[in-house]
Amino acid sequence: MSDLVFLDFNNVTPSFRPEDVAYVHSAEKIICLSPAADYWADRQKLRYESVDTYLNAAQLRDAGIENYATVDAICNTLDNILVTVCGLNRTLAEGIPGPAYSFFYTLKIVFDAIIIRHHALTNIFRDSVPERIHYFYDAPEDLSTLEDVVFCNTRSLYSDLLTRFSSDLKMAMRRVSAYPVKAPVRGSHPLRAFTKAWKAGKSLLRRAPKLCARAAGMNLLLLSPQNDWDEALRQLTNQGAARVFYLSPFSDKPLLFDSFPYYVSRIWKKTGHVSLQKHMDIARKEKLLASIRERRDSFRLENSHFELLLPYLLEIALRAERLYAEGYEKTKAFLQHYDIDAVLTLFVAEPVNVMRIRAARDLGIPVAVFQHGGVGFDRHLMYYWGERRLADHLFVYGPALKPYYEGLAGSRQPTYHITGSPVIEDVGKVQTSNRSFSRSSKVCVYLLNILAGNTHYLSHKNYQSDIFLWRFQKEVVDLFAKQKDWRLIIKPHPDRKIYNPLEDHLADKGITNVAIDYDHQADGLMQMSDLVILDYPATSLLKAIAMKKEILVFSGYFTVEDSLEKRLSAMLHVSRCKEEFLSMLRQCLGAGTSKKNDRLYDEFLIDYAICCNDGKSVARIVESIKRILAVAPEGVHA
């Protein structure tokens, strides 16, 4: 094989030069690395392969994808380097979580993404090494911060990997860049949303009451807002039992809970990341880099993985040093000044929140974490690292989830509070969407999973790529296109990582009985539906069960535990196999096959969502918080 072409872009209309497009058409072998490239290649009628062809879940596990122990070792080594090279307080590095451990969640995502892509490219070049590779892309190449690469997905990791493979295997590499015409905005425009949130935030800051030291009652610090907390915290506030402060991940100025809307914090969380690299002294960076290289054996990494991770290890070390040097003492001072009695949070993977949890622990302040949705994913990173490992108290929806958390590896166990979820409990009160549909058609609502880009942080037991998921979603749409007595409403996930070509596919094929809804809440759409489809069995599954809907779940992308899947299969349509799932869907749309069982639904909700089915989830949360406060130190004074 003389040449090999890789297509890796995030826009369905890339503006390559005509001669470059002509070269792609004449290429002997083409491999697509992204859903948009897959869509474009299909429309161009090219003969090509997907990167999926070279991915194998069993081989990935052998390659080290279940790498929690390795990431632990990496964090340990980085913390030791911060002590010896940067002079960080040894007590901080030896405690849990240490500075580098604050980035455990981020680091594992980066490591997983590298392993997955390295595995695919190794298989591609195993049998035949081309003389030259051509890499077609449309993402800017000068963005390489952790968030750019991992969370914002403005740069593909394949770019760095192919550069390294071309050097190691002595292949020439040609980069072909396309900067597309700006695509029309679909859904909420991030700048518009940020401007709205910023104005609201400034208005609230002007109106926020002056914060002083302890008043009557106890003081709670909220690190991440959560709908399940809301009513309980209002009741505690109204009873005078507690004041609740909210502290944004990107601010050290607290607001009282009642004056801070949830959506503002979400916008700030999305836009607040800034690279520290440009602010660091070059000599200091070189000293850290040399120290990391000297300790390469301590990281327990293969040489190839070490070299690929090296820039991220440096970035994490720089951030961890600054985060703790500048933020740890400031957080302790804040907790002491406001006499905080307990810390409440939801999403603990944000490094600044992990650091704040560490400061609270060092002052003897209890930390309570509320379950972050879901129903028992197999080896869920968020649960493994954050909810179970960092919580002193863990609030869970139902009794069946306690043994799930207890079964995760590690000796440290929090105190469990089985409270139920007020959100799931109240789901029957959700108002039907005001969007009108002709009831001559049955309505199905399809809640889309995100195309995750680099951020695969769930199970790798049955790993599938974004191209697999995009093709699966397209097959569901094409199946509905043939069912004119059905109307399909697609509700995209609000947290889109990379571009999904579904809307282009609908326009291209002229499909009229399928629509994408960006405007209405998923709960309202589900309420007015006859059928609900999910390709990620998360919190929305619990809501659909509470609404007593006919449900189809594809669990081949985000794997749930075997025992849970067996229980789900007794009362709804669920499968890890794409072909079996599509067969189930055809039966539902044709003969109207139903598995819905209200009795089993109610039993499942009691175990996994609403605890006692008595409408008292809020009361249980209030009482649990009061019990935590009753045994907490009475404020931590400077």
XYZ file of C-alpha atoms in Angstrom:
638
model
C 0.000 0.000 0.000
C 1.576 3.277 -1.111
C -0.753 5.887 0.419
C -3.450 5.983 3.119
C -6.001 8.762 3.629
C -7.520 9.653 7.022
C -10.616 11.863 7.182
C -11.059 13.539 10.561
C -13.269 16.619 10.484
C -16.223 17.942 12.418
C -18.233 19.616 9.663
C -20.272 17.957 6.928
C -19.278 20.576 4.321
C -15.489 20.964 4.640
C -13.969 23.409 2.167
C -11.085 21.416 0.744
C -9.507 22.496 -2.515
C -10.930 20.739 -5.606
C -7.621 18.988 -6.286
C -7.577 17.624 -2.711
C -11.120 16.303 -3.071
C -10.122 14.712 -6.378
C -7.156 13.050 -4.655
C -9.431 11.586 -1.972
C -11.675 10.132 -4.693
C -8.679 8.431 -6.294
C -7.190 7.120 -3.038
C -6.655 3.391 -2.676
C -7.623 3.273 1.006
C -9.628 5.770 3.090
C -10.424 5.556 6.798
C -12.973 7.862 8.475
C -12.231 8.908 12.056
C -15.299 11.051 12.866
C -19.085 10.965 12.271
C -19.005 14.086 10.078
C -16.273 12.518 7.930
C -18.312 9.309 7.703
C -21.358 11.289 6.529
C -19.313 13.273 3.987
C -17.568 10.180 2.594
C -20.912 8.401 2.204
C -22.416 11.363 0.301
C -19.305 11.507 -1.893
C -19.893 7.812 -2.681
C -16.345 6.913 -1.675
C -15.085 3.428 -0.942
C -13.896 3.764 2.648
C -13.667 2.119 6.038
C -14.646 3.322 9.497
C -12.161 3.318 12.358
C -14.677 0.989 14.050
C -13.300 -1.822 11.905
C -10.079 -1.657 13.902
C -11.546 -1.414 17.410
C -12.044 -4.459 19.587
C -13.419 -4.244 23.138
C -11.576 -7.361 24.354
C -8.268 -6.092 22.976
C -8.905 -2.715 24.582
C -9.254 -4.339 27.980
C -5.985 -6.193 27.358
C -4.397 -2.867 26.384
C -5.247 -1.484 29.827
C -8.518 0.400 29.427
C -9.584 -0.630 32.959
C -6.711 1.448 34.281
C -7.830 2.907 37.613
C -4.743 1.535 39.425
C -2.456 3.012 36.763
C -4.079 6.429 37.071
C -3.689 6.156 40.860
C 0.042 5.539 40.360
C 0.326 8.481 37.950
C -1.306 10.824 40.456
C 0.948 9.541 43.257
C 4.066 10.188 41.207
C 2.925 13.671 40.165
C 2.196 14.559 43.795
C 5.696 13.425 44.815
C 7.183 15.569 42.045
C 5.208 18.593 43.254
C 6.733 18.139 46.721
C 10.331 17.579 45.641
C 10.500 19.963 42.672
C 7.953 22.661 43.477
C 8.222 22.632 47.259
C 4.551 21.915 47.784
C 3.565 21.059 51.349
C 4.205 17.328 51.839
C 1.148 17.053 54.072
C -1.015 18.155 51.137
C 0.552 15.628 48.776
C 0.177 12.751 51.213
C -3.481 13.445 52.036
C -6.456 12.259 50.029
C -7.201 13.691 47.599
C -3.768 15.118 46.853
C -3.224 17.970 44.361
C -2.703 15.732 41.307
C -5.551 13.488 42.465
C -7.839 16.477 41.922
C -7.306 15.811 38.207
C -7.922 12.044 38.421
C -11.187 12.263 36.463
C -9.649 14.403 33.694
C -6.494 12.315 33.512
C -8.345 9.032 33.148
C -10.432 10.450 30.293
C -7.278 11.620 28.488
C -5.573 8.276 29.120
C -8.587 6.306 27.882
C -8.881 8.429 24.738
C -5.198 7.905 23.941
C -5.384 4.141 24.548
C -8.480 3.778 22.334
C -6.983 5.740 19.434
C -3.527 4.214 19.827
C -5.134 0.756 19.742
C -7.039 1.559 16.526
C -3.980 2.958 14.727
C -1.820 0.041 15.871
C -4.301 -2.345 14.225
C -4.436 -0.218 11.072
C -0.645 -0.255 10.608
C -0.067 -3.797 11.906
C -0.333 -5.590 8.549
C 0.717 -2.873 6.142
C 2.686 0.349 6.557
C 2.029 2.899 3.783
C 4.753 5.068 2.347
C 2.706 8.170 3.007
C -0.384 9.153 4.982
C -2.681 12.077 4.197
C -4.548 13.575 7.164
C -7.597 15.687 6.219
C -8.902 17.784 9.121
C -10.818 20.967 9.852
C -9.960 21.736 13.489
C -7.460 24.456 14.499
C -4.079 22.933 15.318
C -2.877 25.520 17.859
C -5.213 24.603 20.748
C -3.872 22.008 23.152
C -5.066 22.755 26.681
C -6.717 19.966 28.608
C -10.179 21.381 28.030
C -9.534 22.152 24.348
C -8.468 18.591 23.685
C -10.655 16.637 26.051
C -13.810 18.560 26.876
C -14.263 21.118 24.086
C -12.991 18.782 21.370
C -11.501 21.557 19.251
C -8.553 19.321 18.414
C -8.536 15.625 17.600
C -6.149 13.366 19.472
C -5.703 11.457 16.223
C -3.663 14.417 15.000
C -0.962 13.960 17.644
C -1.045 10.177 17.387
C -0.633 10.088 13.625
C 2.319 12.458 13.898
C 4.004 10.052 16.309
C 3.145 6.952 14.240
C 4.469 8.588 11.058
C 7.760 9.335 12.828
C 8.136 5.896 14.422
C 7.222 3.978 11.266
C 9.143 6.289 8.901
C 6.046 7.321 6.949
C 5.719 10.678 5.228
C 2.718 12.644 6.538
C 0.791 15.315 4.677
C -1.727 17.484 6.503
C -4.625 18.919 4.524
C -6.549 21.592 6.388
C -10.070 22.796 5.649
C -11.626 25.673 7.542
C -15.332 25.440 6.743
C -17.813 28.218 6.222
C -19.494 28.821 9.555
C -22.437 26.447 9.851
C -25.843 27.824 10.877
C -26.437 27.753 14.598
C -28.667 24.894 15.693
C -30.226 25.079 19.094
C -29.012 27.545 21.687
C -26.157 29.814 20.614
C -23.417 29.577 23.291
C -22.445 33.273 23.059
C -26.061 34.370 23.363
C -26.578 32.015 26.297
C -23.405 33.258 27.974
C -24.366 36.924 27.508
C -27.767 36.241 29.056
C -26.190 34.375 31.948
C -23.547 37.044 32.472
C -26.152 39.819 32.697
C -28.212 37.735 35.089
C -25.123 37.017 37.177
C -24.146 40.706 37.391
C -27.701 41.624 38.371
C -27.704 38.994 41.097
C -24.356 40.139 42.408
C -25.748 43.660 42.761
C -28.803 42.347 44.604
C -27.032 39.685 46.661
C -27.164 40.365 50.416
C -23.978 41.213 52.215
C -22.556 38.008 53.583
C -21.463 38.053 57.167
C -20.270 35.499 59.677
C -22.566 33.026 61.441
C -26.194 33.952 61.894
C -28.860 31.738 63.450
C -28.789 28.086 62.398
C -26.065 26.176 60.586
C -24.127 27.135 57.455
C -24.041 24.878 54.388
C -21.773 25.327 51.372
C -23.170 24.187 48.008
C -20.493 23.487 45.371
C -22.737 22.316 42.534
C -26.487 23.009 42.296
C -28.797 20.049 41.757
C -32.548 19.889 41.267
C -32.850 17.075 43.825
C -31.415 19.367 46.519
C -33.539 22.424 45.757
C -36.734 21.957 47.753
C -34.916 20.450 50.738
C -32.539 23.405 50.893
C -35.433 25.857 50.631
C -37.162 24.141 53.531
C -34.016 24.241 55.648
C -33.640 27.932 54.843
C -37.295 28.750 55.567
C -37.161 26.843 58.860
C -34.139 28.889 59.896
C -32.220 25.639 60.312
C -29.481 26.618 57.874
C -28.110 29.227 55.533
C -26.943 27.867 52.195
C -24.068 29.506 50.324
C -23.272 28.711 46.702
C -19.667 28.921 45.492
C -19.056 28.716 41.739
C -16.047 26.708 40.514
C -14.660 29.968 39.058
C -15.340 32.391 41.871
C -14.363 32.816 45.497
C -17.332 35.145 46.144
C -20.314 33.191 47.481
C -23.984 33.885 46.876
C -26.886 32.890 49.040
C -28.644 29.860 47.544
C -31.994 31.528 46.796
C -30.383 34.277 44.695
C -28.458 32.104 42.247
C -30.117 30.417 39.243
C -28.796 27.039 38.197
C -28.298 27.814 34.518
C -25.786 30.580 35.249
C -23.443 28.157 36.987
C -23.702 25.737 34.065
C -22.713 28.447 31.567
C -19.786 29.617 33.689
C -18.605 26.043 34.095
C -18.537 25.658 30.334
C -16.699 28.891 29.539
C -14.396 29.461 32.495
C -11.418 27.268 31.562
C -8.160 29.069 30.829
C -4.846 27.443 29.995
C -2.171 27.926 32.639
C 0.668 27.087 30.280
C 0.980 30.583 28.888
C 1.303 32.034 32.401
C 4.100 29.730 33.634
C 7.795 30.493 33.677
C 9.544 28.555 30.880
C 12.452 27.454 33.080
C 10.030 26.135 35.702
C 8.153 24.157 33.061
C 11.399 22.658 31.796
C 12.405 21.685 35.329
C 9.060 19.963 35.901
C 9.211 18.255 32.514
C 12.701 16.911 33.218
C 11.596 15.620 36.605
C 8.599 13.840 35.058
C 10.875 12.205 32.479
C 13.328 11.099 35.192
C 10.526 9.284 37.000
C 8.980 7.659 33.961
C 9.265 4.169 35.471
C 7.171 5.247 38.466
C 4.204 6.010 36.199
C 3.768 2.321 35.288
C 3.119 3.271 31.659
C 4.230 1.722 28.402
C 6.808 3.941 26.688
C 4.419 4.868 23.892
C 1.638 5.791 26.329
C 4.066 7.759 28.507
C 5.265 9.878 25.589
C 1.716 10.525 24.416
C 0.577 11.491 27.908
C 3.634 13.618 28.661
C 2.200 17.041 27.665
C -0.934 16.338 29.715
C 1.104 15.197 32.724
C 3.006 18.490 32.585
C -0.199 20.493 32.276
C -1.776 18.671 35.240
C 1.335 19.198 37.383
C 1.345 22.925 36.602
C -2.347 23.281 37.323
C -2.234 21.211 40.494
C 0.610 23.291 41.909
C -1.169 26.559 41.219
C -4.569 25.280 42.313
C -3.299 24.250 45.731
C -0.727 27.004 46.189
C -3.309 29.732 45.498
C -6.628 28.061 46.264
C -6.240 25.673 49.165
C -5.483 28.213 51.899
C -8.027 30.633 50.462
C -10.685 27.917 50.634
C -9.774 27.079 54.227
C -10.015 30.753 55.123
C -13.436 30.961 53.457
C -14.717 27.882 55.296
C -13.461 29.289 58.597
C -14.743 32.828 58.033
C -18.285 31.662 57.243
C -18.217 28.890 59.845
C -19.290 26.280 57.290
C -20.734 23.185 58.972
C -21.143 20.891 55.938
C -20.378 20.874 52.220
C -22.960 19.675 49.684
C -22.171 18.842 46.085
C -23.248 16.830 43.074
C -20.489 16.728 40.460
C -17.164 16.377 42.249
C -14.868 15.773 39.269
C -14.177 19.506 38.759
C -10.593 19.885 40.147
C -11.374 23.083 42.049
C -14.262 21.337 43.807
C -12.028 18.381 44.703
C -9.568 20.862 46.216
C -12.384 22.500 48.191
C -13.508 19.089 49.440
C -9.937 18.415 50.576
C -9.848 21.737 52.467
C -13.169 20.887 54.138
C -11.902 17.443 55.146
C -8.738 18.892 56.648
C -10.934 21.135 58.794
C -13.156 18.243 59.861
C -16.150 19.472 57.836
C -18.344 16.626 56.463
C -18.919 16.371 52.712
C -22.274 15.133 51.343
C -22.656 14.100 47.692
C -25.970 13.476 45.933
C -26.161 10.679 43.363
C -25.435 12.021 39.895
C -28.305 10.380 38.032
C -28.070 7.015 36.321
C -29.222 3.591 37.452
C -26.032 1.547 37.909
C -23.567 1.877 35.031
C -20.858 -0.741 34.861
C -17.604 0.823 36.120
C -18.804 4.408 35.805
C -15.799 6.710 36.290
C -17.872 9.436 37.923
C -19.164 7.031 40.552
C -15.861 5.237 41.106
C -13.749 8.354 41.604
C -16.103 11.025 42.826
C -19.298 9.985 44.468
C -18.064 7.002 46.459
C -14.426 7.951 46.983
C -14.724 11.598 48.035
C -18.008 11.590 49.947
C -18.395 11.292 53.702
C -22.140 11.003 53.120
C -23.692 9.699 49.894
C -27.370 10.351 49.114
C -28.775 7.664 46.803
C -32.153 7.274 45.134
C -33.035 3.771 46.292
C -31.937 0.756 48.354
C -30.736 -1.224 45.316
C -28.039 1.368 44.634
C -26.312 1.051 47.991
C -24.814 -2.420 47.275
C -23.811 -1.154 43.826
C -21.691 1.606 45.349
C -20.384 -0.675 48.079
C -19.202 -3.124 45.428
C -16.928 -0.620 43.726
C -13.255 -1.221 44.455
C -11.728 0.401 47.526
C -11.941 0.098 51.270
C -13.268 3.553 52.116
C -17.062 3.680 52.336
C -19.236 6.729 52.991
C -22.348 6.801 55.145
C -25.321 6.073 52.876
C -28.603 8.000 52.986
C -31.381 6.324 50.989
C -33.715 9.237 50.320
C -35.323 8.855 46.910
C -35.201 11.469 44.162
C -37.688 14.365 44.396
C -37.240 14.963 40.664
C -38.325 11.425 39.758
C -41.060 11.549 42.407
C -42.538 14.706 40.875
C -42.188 13.645 37.269
C -45.928 12.943 36.985
C -46.579 16.636 37.549
C -44.614 17.685 34.459
C -46.786 19.613 32.047
C -47.246 18.250 28.543
C -45.313 20.151 25.906
C -47.393 22.821 24.206
C -46.151 21.747 20.814
C -49.085 20.432 18.820
C -49.025 17.163 16.940
C -51.585 15.522 14.755
C -52.929 12.649 16.823
C -53.568 10.755 13.613
C -49.929 9.758 14.123
C -48.436 8.010 17.091
C -45.537 9.913 18.632
C -42.165 8.519 19.630
C -39.568 10.609 21.473
C -35.937 9.617 20.979
C -33.516 11.016 23.594
C -30.145 11.036 21.862
C -26.905 10.181 23.531
C -24.051 12.564 22.785
C -21.290 11.851 20.325
C -18.614 12.002 22.982
C -15.507 12.851 20.975
C -12.580 12.333 23.349
C -14.712 12.139 26.482
C -15.670 8.487 26.880
C -15.974 8.166 30.641
C -18.340 5.243 31.043
C -17.934 1.501 30.616
C -15.514 0.073 28.077
C -16.927 -3.443 28.407
C -18.621 -3.100 25.027
C -16.748 -0.133 23.579
C -18.165 1.487 20.451
C -16.961 4.615 18.693
C -18.887 7.779 17.820
C -19.222 6.566 14.234
C -20.971 3.448 15.490
C -23.416 5.547 17.548
C -24.090 8.028 14.727
C -24.790 5.177 12.299
C -27.055 3.512 14.869
C -29.031 6.742 15.344
C -29.289 7.143 11.568
C -30.694 3.601 11.221
C -33.367 4.393 13.824
C -34.329 7.514 11.857
C -34.422 5.623 8.549
C -36.652 2.976 10.096
C -39.155 5.630 11.213
C -39.035 7.282 7.786
C -40.801 4.188 6.436
C -43.479 4.289 9.163
C -45.793 7.089 8.049
C -48.261 6.422 10.865
C -45.552 7.360 13.363
C -43.949 10.712 14.110
C -40.458 10.718 15.634
C -39.308 13.635 17.798
C -35.548 13.657 18.389
C -34.362 15.418 21.533
C -30.577 16.020 21.427
C -28.515 15.785 24.587
C -27.864 19.343 25.868
C -24.121 18.724 26.222
C -22.947 18.245 22.643
C -19.234 17.475 22.249
C -18.860 17.045 18.506
C -21.142 17.538 15.536
C -23.925 15.067 14.837
C -24.949 14.987 11.128
C -28.533 13.788 11.800
C -30.137 17.083 10.826
C -28.210 17.108 7.544
C -29.327 13.518 6.938
C -32.993 14.463 7.450
C -32.719 17.331 4.977
C -30.733 15.297 2.477
C -33.277 12.427 2.436
C -36.352 14.664 2.660
C -37.687 12.853 5.740
C -40.812 14.670 6.898
C -42.137 12.597 9.800
C -38.977 13.063 11.882
C -38.102 16.355 13.590
C -35.332 17.528 15.927
C -36.617 19.533 18.907
C -34.214 22.031 20.467
C -36.852 24.119 22.232
C -38.808 21.962 24.663
C -37.855 20.105 27.807
C -37.324 16.372 27.415
C -39.744 15.664 30.288
C -42.595 17.449 28.533
C -41.912 15.680 25.257
C -41.879 12.283 26.962
C -45.184 13.033 28.683
C -47.016 13.428 25.378
C -45.358 10.432 23.665
C -46.586 6.916 22.964
C -43.080 5.451 22.908
C -39.695 6.519 24.354
C -36.323 5.449 22.926
C -33.051 5.905 24.790
C -29.558 4.925 23.732
C -28.152 5.732 27.162
C -30.001 4.279 30.168
C -29.524 7.228 32.529
C -31.887 9.407 34.615
C -34.286 9.829 31.696
C -34.952 6.091 31.858
C -36.165 6.473 35.443
C -38.392 9.365 34.373
C -39.867 7.388 31.481
C -40.621 4.489 33.836
C -42.278 6.896 36.292
C -44.439 8.155 33.409
C -45.460 4.537 32.644
C -44.301 4.764 29.028
C -43.523 2.029 26.554
C -39.707 2.112 26.450
C -36.902 0.819 24.256
C -33.325 1.044 25.546
C -30.139 0.412 23.625
C -27.435 -0.437 26.174
C -24.630 -1.377 23.799
C -22.926 1.994 24.160
C -23.197 2.742 27.887
C -23.200 -0.667 29.532
C -25.213 -1.323 32.693
C -24.580 -4.152 35.126
C -25.763 -7.578 33.980
C -28.182 -8.081 36.881
C -29.779 -4.696 36.269
C -30.151 -5.313 32.546
C -31.857 -8.641 33.262
C -34.367 -6.879 35.479
C -34.990 -4.163 32.912
C -35.576 -6.740 30.165
C -38.524 -8.173 32.110
C -40.513 -4.944 31.768
C -39.197 -3.071 28.728
C -37.336 -3.629 25.480
C -33.573 -3.540 26.119
C -30.596 -4.915 24.221
C -26.844 -4.447 23.850
C -26.978 -5.805 20.288
C -27.814 -3.295 17.573
C -29.530 -5.811 15.288
C -31.672 -7.188 18.115
C -32.648 -3.684 19.215
C -33.702 -2.671 15.703
C -35.731 -5.865 15.427
C -37.500 -4.980 18.690
C -38.198 -1.500 17.337
C -39.735 -2.876 14.119
C -42.054 -5.087 16.172
C -43.135 -2.151 18.358
C -43.852 0.057 15.361
C -45.617 -2.691 13.422
C -47.577 -5.093 15.594
C -47.460 -2.833 18.645
C -45.713 -5.403 20.823
C -45.778 -4.200 24.431
C -43.758 -5.266 27.468
C -44.867 -2.418 29.719
C -45.760 -3.704 33.178
C -46.926 -1.089 35.670
C -46.406 -3.352 38.690
C -42.791 -4.086 37.729
C -42.299 -0.388 36.957
C -43.420 0.552 40.489
C -41.204 -2.080 42.099
C -38.223 -0.927 40.071
C -38.795 2.730 40.992
C -38.912 1.875 44.703
C -35.556 0.110 44.408
C -33.783 2.588 42.124
C -35.524 5.971 42.223
C -38.132 6.924 44.826
C -37.263 4.700 47.779
C -40.615 4.246 49.545
C -43.160 5.590 47.038
C -44.607 7.800 49.775
C -43.918 11.247 48.312
C -41.509 12.056 51.147
C -38.125 12.187 49.404
C -37.691 15.878 50.256
C -38.468 15.201 53.921
C -35.884 12.409 54.013
C -33.243 14.676 52.473
C -34.025 17.410 55.018
C -33.781 14.979 57.920
C -30.525 13.486 56.612
C -28.931 16.918 56.302
C -30.091 17.770 59.824
C -28.506 14.557 61.126
C -25.235 15.422 59.375
C -25.315 18.898 60.908
C -26.155 17.503 64.346
C -22.871 15.609 64.512
C -20.805 18.192 62.634
C -18.468 20.552 64.494
C -20.269 23.790 65.353
C -18.506 25.872 62.786
C -14.786 25.908 62.168
C -13.305 29.032 63.650
C -10.055 30.609 62.608
